[in-house]
mmCIF file of C-alpha atoms in Angstrom:
data_model
loop_
_atom_site.group_PDB
_atom_site.id
_atom_site.type_symbol
_atom_site.label_atom_id
_atom_site.label_comp_id
_atom_site.label_asym_id
_atom_site.label_seq_id
_atom_site.Cartn_x
_atom_site.Cartn_y
_atom_site.Cartn_z
ATOM 1 C CA MET A 12 26.228 11.194 52.475
ATOM 2 C CA ALA A 13 23.655 13.634 53.850
ATOM 3 C CA LYS A 14 23.561 16.925 51.952
ATOM 4 C CA LEU A 15 20.822 19.017 53.499
ATOM 5 C CA ASN A 16 19.531 22.269 52.049
ATOM 6 C CA ILE A 17 18.402 25.467 53.772
ATOM 7 C CA VAL A 18 16.097 27.730 51.778
ATOM 8 C CA LEU A 19 15.517 31.365 52.755
ATOM 9 C CA TYR A 20 12.426 32.889 51.196
ATOM 10 C CA GLU A 21 13.039 36.612 50.659
ATOM 11 C CA PRO A 22 15.341 37.194 53.663
ATOM 12 C CA GLU A 23 15.465 40.813 54.821
ATOM 13 C CA ILE A 24 18.262 41.141 57.390
ATOM 14 C CA PRO A 25 21.831 40.702 56.130
ATOM 15 C CA SER A 26 23.324 39.657 59.472
ATOM 16 C CA ASN A 27 20.802 36.804 59.775
ATOM 17 C CA THR A 28 21.713 35.545 56.317
ATOM 18 C CA GLY A 29 25.422 35.864 57.151
ATOM 19 C CA ASN A 30 24.966 33.845 60.347
ATOM 20 C CA ILE A 31 22.961 31.219 58.480
ATOM 21 C CA GLY A 32 25.654 31.051 55.798
ATOM 22 C CA ARG A 33 28.267 30.378 58.456
ATOM 23 C CA THR A 34 26.091 27.627 59.956
ATOM 24 C CA CYS A 35 25.715 26.094 56.493
ATOM 25 C CA VAL A 36 29.481 26.068 55.941
ATOM 26 C CA ALA A 37 30.033 24.462 59.375
ATOM 27 C CA THR A 38 27.534 21.708 58.586
ATOM 28 C CA GLY A 39 28.152 21.101 54.877
ATOM 29 C CA THR A 40 24.666 22.364 54.061
ATOM 30 C CA ARG A 41 23.676 24.115 50.833
ATOM 31 C CA LEU A 42 22.028 27.541 51.092
ATOM 32 C CA HIS A 43 19.315 28.654 48.660
ATOM 33 C CA LEU A 44 18.203 32.301 48.587
ATOM 34 C CA ILE A 45 14.910 33.267 46.963
ATOM 35 C CA GLU A 46 14.711 36.896 45.837
ATOM 36 C CA PRO A 47 13.922 39.630 46.370
ATOM 37 C CA LEU A 48 16.497 39.987 49.126
ATOM 38 C CA GLY A 49 16.302 42.882 51.579
ATOM 39 C CA PHE A 50 20.007 43.600 50.978
ATOM 40 C CA ARG A 51 22.812 43.110 48.475
ATOM 41 C CA LEU A 52 24.939 39.991 48.810
ATOM 42 C CA ASN A 53 28.113 42.087 48.877
ATOM 43 C CA GLU A 54 27.054 44.083 51.954
ATOM 44 C CA LYS A 55 29.532 44.273 54.820
ATOM 45 C CA ALA A 56 26.912 43.044 57.323
ATOM 46 C CA ILE A 57 26.713 39.666 55.577
ATOM 47 C CA LYS A 58 30.448 39.260 55.434
ATOM 48 C CA ARG A 59 30.836 40.380 59.036
ATOM 49 C CA ALA A 60 28.297 37.831 60.286
ATOM 50 C CA GLY A 61 29.546 35.105 57.949
ATOM 51 C CA MET A 62 33.115 36.062 58.765
ATOM 52 C CA ASP A 63 35.684 34.577 56.442
ATOM 53 C CA TYR A 64 33.488 31.546 55.691
ATOM 54 C CA TRP A 65 31.305 33.162 53.034
ATOM 55 C CA SER A 66 33.675 32.230 50.202
ATOM 56 C CA ASP A 67 33.327 28.543 51.211
ATOM 57 C CA LEU A 68 29.523 28.635 51.115
ATOM 58 C CA ASP A 69 27.587 26.560 48.577
ATOM 59 C CA VAL A 70 24.907 29.176 47.786
ATOM 60 C CA THR A 71 22.413 29.553 44.942
ATOM 61 C CA THR A 72 20.136 32.536 44.345
ATOM 62 C CA TYR A 73 16.768 32.354 42.562
ATOM 63 C CA VAL A 74 14.736 35.175 41.012
ATOM 64 C CA ASN A 75 11.540 33.879 42.677
ATOM 65 C CA TYR A 76 9.890 30.832 44.252
ATOM 66 C CA GLU A 77 8.804 29.484 40.871
ATOM 67 C CA GLU A 78 12.409 29.431 39.628
ATOM 68 C CA PHE A 79 13.469 27.659 42.827
ATOM 69 C CA LEU A 80 10.850 24.926 42.207
ATOM 70 C CA GLU A 81 11.790 24.685 38.526
ATOM 71 C CA LYS A 82 15.505 24.228 39.287
ATOM 72 C CA ASN A 83 14.886 21.747 42.134
ATOM 73 C CA PRO A 84 12.218 19.408 40.722
ATOM 74 C CA GLY A 85 10.874 16.788 43.108
ATOM 75 C CA ALA A 86 12.571 18.368 46.123
ATOM 76 C CA LYS A 87 11.135 17.311 49.486
ATOM 77 C CA ILE A 88 10.565 20.675 51.197
ATOM 78 C CA TYR A 89 9.859 21.122 54.900
ATOM 79 C CA MET A 90 8.494 24.564 55.709
ATOM 80 C CA ALA A 91 9.161 26.170 59.071
ATOM 81 C CA THR A 92 6.145 28.181 60.181
ATOM 82 C CA THR A 93 4.363 29.137 63.370
ATOM 83 C CA LYS A 94 1.144 28.003 61.629
ATOM 84 C CA SER A 95 2.061 24.296 61.603
ATOM 85 C CA ARG A 96 0.299 21.726 63.769
ATOM 86 C CA GLN A 97 3.388 19.512 64.080
ATOM 87 C CA THR A 98 6.738 20.291 65.631
ATOM 88 C CA TYR A 99 10.083 20.063 63.869
ATOM 89 C CA THR A 100 10.904 16.885 65.845
ATOM 90 C CA GLU A 101 7.833 14.993 64.605
ATOM 91 C CA VAL A 102 9.043 14.491 61.026
ATOM 92 C CA SER A 103 11.826 12.391 59.518
ATOM 93 C CA TYR A 104 14.237 14.503 57.480
ATOM 94 C CA GLU A 105 15.647 12.806 54.393
ATOM 95 C CA PRO A 106 19.422 13.220 53.782
ATOM 96 C CA ASP A 107 18.838 15.513 50.789
ATOM 97 C CA CYS A 108 15.726 17.395 51.896
ATOM 98 C CA TYR A 109 15.139 21.145 51.809
ATOM 99 C CA ILE A 110 14.104 23.139 54.884
ATOM 100 C CA MET A 111 12.534 26.477 54.028
ATOM 101 C CA PHE A 112 12.240 29.558 56.238
ATOM 102 C CA GLY A 113 10.338 32.731 55.445
ATOM 103 C CA LYS A 114 11.324 36.361 55.626
ATOM 104 C CA GLU A 115 11.784 37.870 59.061
ATOM 105 C CA SER A 116 8.751 40.178 58.922
ATOM 106 C CA ALA A 117 6.135 37.802 57.524
ATOM 107 C CA GLY A 118 7.352 34.200 57.224
ATOM 108 C CA ILE A 119 6.446 31.978 54.274
ATOM 109 C CA PRO A 120 3.308 33.180 52.463
ATOM 110 C CA GLU A 121 0.170 31.241 53.328
ATOM 111 C CA GLU A 122 -0.548 30.554 49.636
ATOM 112 C CA ILE A 123 2.641 28.453 49.617
ATOM 113 C CA LEU A 124 2.028 26.817 53.006
ATOM 114 C CA VAL A 125 -1.475 25.556 52.161
ATOM 115 C CA ASN A 126 0.015 23.374 49.416
ATOM 116 C CA HIS A 127 2.367 21.651 51.904
ATOM 117 C CA PRO A 128 0.421 20.967 55.129
ATOM 118 C CA ASP A 129 2.170 17.623 55.804
ATOM 119 C CA THR A 130 5.664 19.103 55.622
ATOM 120 C CA CYS A 131 5.054 22.250 57.656
ATOM 121 C CA VAL A 132 6.883 22.232 60.992
ATOM 122 C CA ARG A 133 7.036 24.576 63.950
ATOM 123 C CA ILE A 134 9.359 25.279 66.857
ATOM 124 C CA PRO A 135 7.345 25.226 70.108
ATOM 125 C CA MET A 136 7.181 28.510 72.024
ATOM 126 C CA ILE A 137 5.318 29.834 75.041
ATOM 127 C CA GLY A 138 2.295 32.074 74.669
ATOM 128 C CA GLU A 139 1.905 34.497 71.810
ATOM 129 C CA THR A 140 5.571 34.916 70.975
ATOM 130 C CA ARG A 141 5.594 35.783 67.278
ATOM 131 C CA SER A 142 8.716 33.825 66.379
ATOM 132 C CA LEU A 143 12.368 33.233 67.150
ATOM 133 C CA ASN A 144 15.223 34.973 65.352
ATOM 134 C CA LEU A 145 15.639 33.523 61.857
ATOM 135 C CA SER A 146 19.225 32.370 62.287
ATOM 136 C CA ASN A 147 18.358 30.700 65.613
ATOM 137 C CA SER A 148 15.378 28.953 64.017
ATOM 138 C CA VAL A 149 17.514 27.650 61.163
ATOM 139 C CA ALA A 150 20.108 26.285 63.598
ATOM 140 C CA ILE A 151 17.477 24.518 65.724
ATOM 141 C CA VAL A 152 15.744 22.743 62.852
ATOM 142 C CA LEU A 153 18.912 22.062 60.843
ATOM 143 C CA TYR A 154 20.652 20.389 63.767
ATOM 144 C CA GLU A 155 17.621 18.160 64.355
ATOM 145 C CA ALA A 156 17.767 17.100 60.699
ATOM 146 C CA LEU A 157 21.513 16.498 61.039
ATOM 147 C CA ARG A 158 20.970 14.485 64.252
ATOM 148 C CA GLN A 159 18.384 12.326 62.515
ATOM 149 C CA ASN A 160 20.955 11.669 59.775
ATOM 150 C CA ASN A 161 23.577 10.679 62.394
ATOM 151 C CA PHE A 162 25.601 13.857 61.768
ATOM 152 C CA ASP A 163 26.788 12.191 58.573
ATOM 153 C CA HIS A 164 30.189 13.540 57.388
ATOM 154 C CA MET A 165 30.617 15.719 60.502
ATOM 155 C CA LYS A 166 33.391 15.670 63.064
ATOM 156 C CA LEU A 167 31.861 14.091 66.174
ATOM 157 C CA GLU A 168 34.728 14.270 68.642
ATOM 158 C CA GLY A 169 36.830 17.122 69.945
ATOM 159 C CA ASP A 170 40.332 17.047 71.318
ATOM 160 C CA LEU A 171 40.218 18.206 74.934
ATOM 161 C CA HIS A 172 43.590 18.317 76.646
ATOM 162 C CA ARG A 173 43.587 18.362 80.430
ATOM 163 C CA LEU A 174 45.733 20.932 82.107
ATOM 164 C CA HIS A 175 48.236 19.437 84.515
ATOM 165 C CA TRP A 176 49.039 21.374 87.659
ATOM 166 C CA ASP A 177 52.369 20.657 89.289
#
């Protein structure tokens, strides 16, 4: 069964992290938070954005990037960055891979990116747009990884009932 992982490197905006947490719950994805965080995890803004799903979230917090690497040895990590030469659709996401996103104001530090050039991915944009909103970016890349893994363990059909007019 696919068990993808989203990693947020020093996230700054609580509502983004709350939205991402909700997306992780809806997709059965683990969330990893690398400190320092720009907020406290008990802030109302996180709970408001994550709604009542936050208690169902599989989330782990790390003191720094080094602790994250130490506790996840051998992890295949894709890094979302505007500096990548390949798009997020040009790689094959393994069922247990990690997809990392940087903080809203600065992204993933270049000293980390240079060690992972083959697993850096970008979302195409027009012109000099700096970046998309963090929670939107996570949803875009995560759902591509889920699609590539055939939406393993996810509900694929809805239950639409037609209205009948007499």
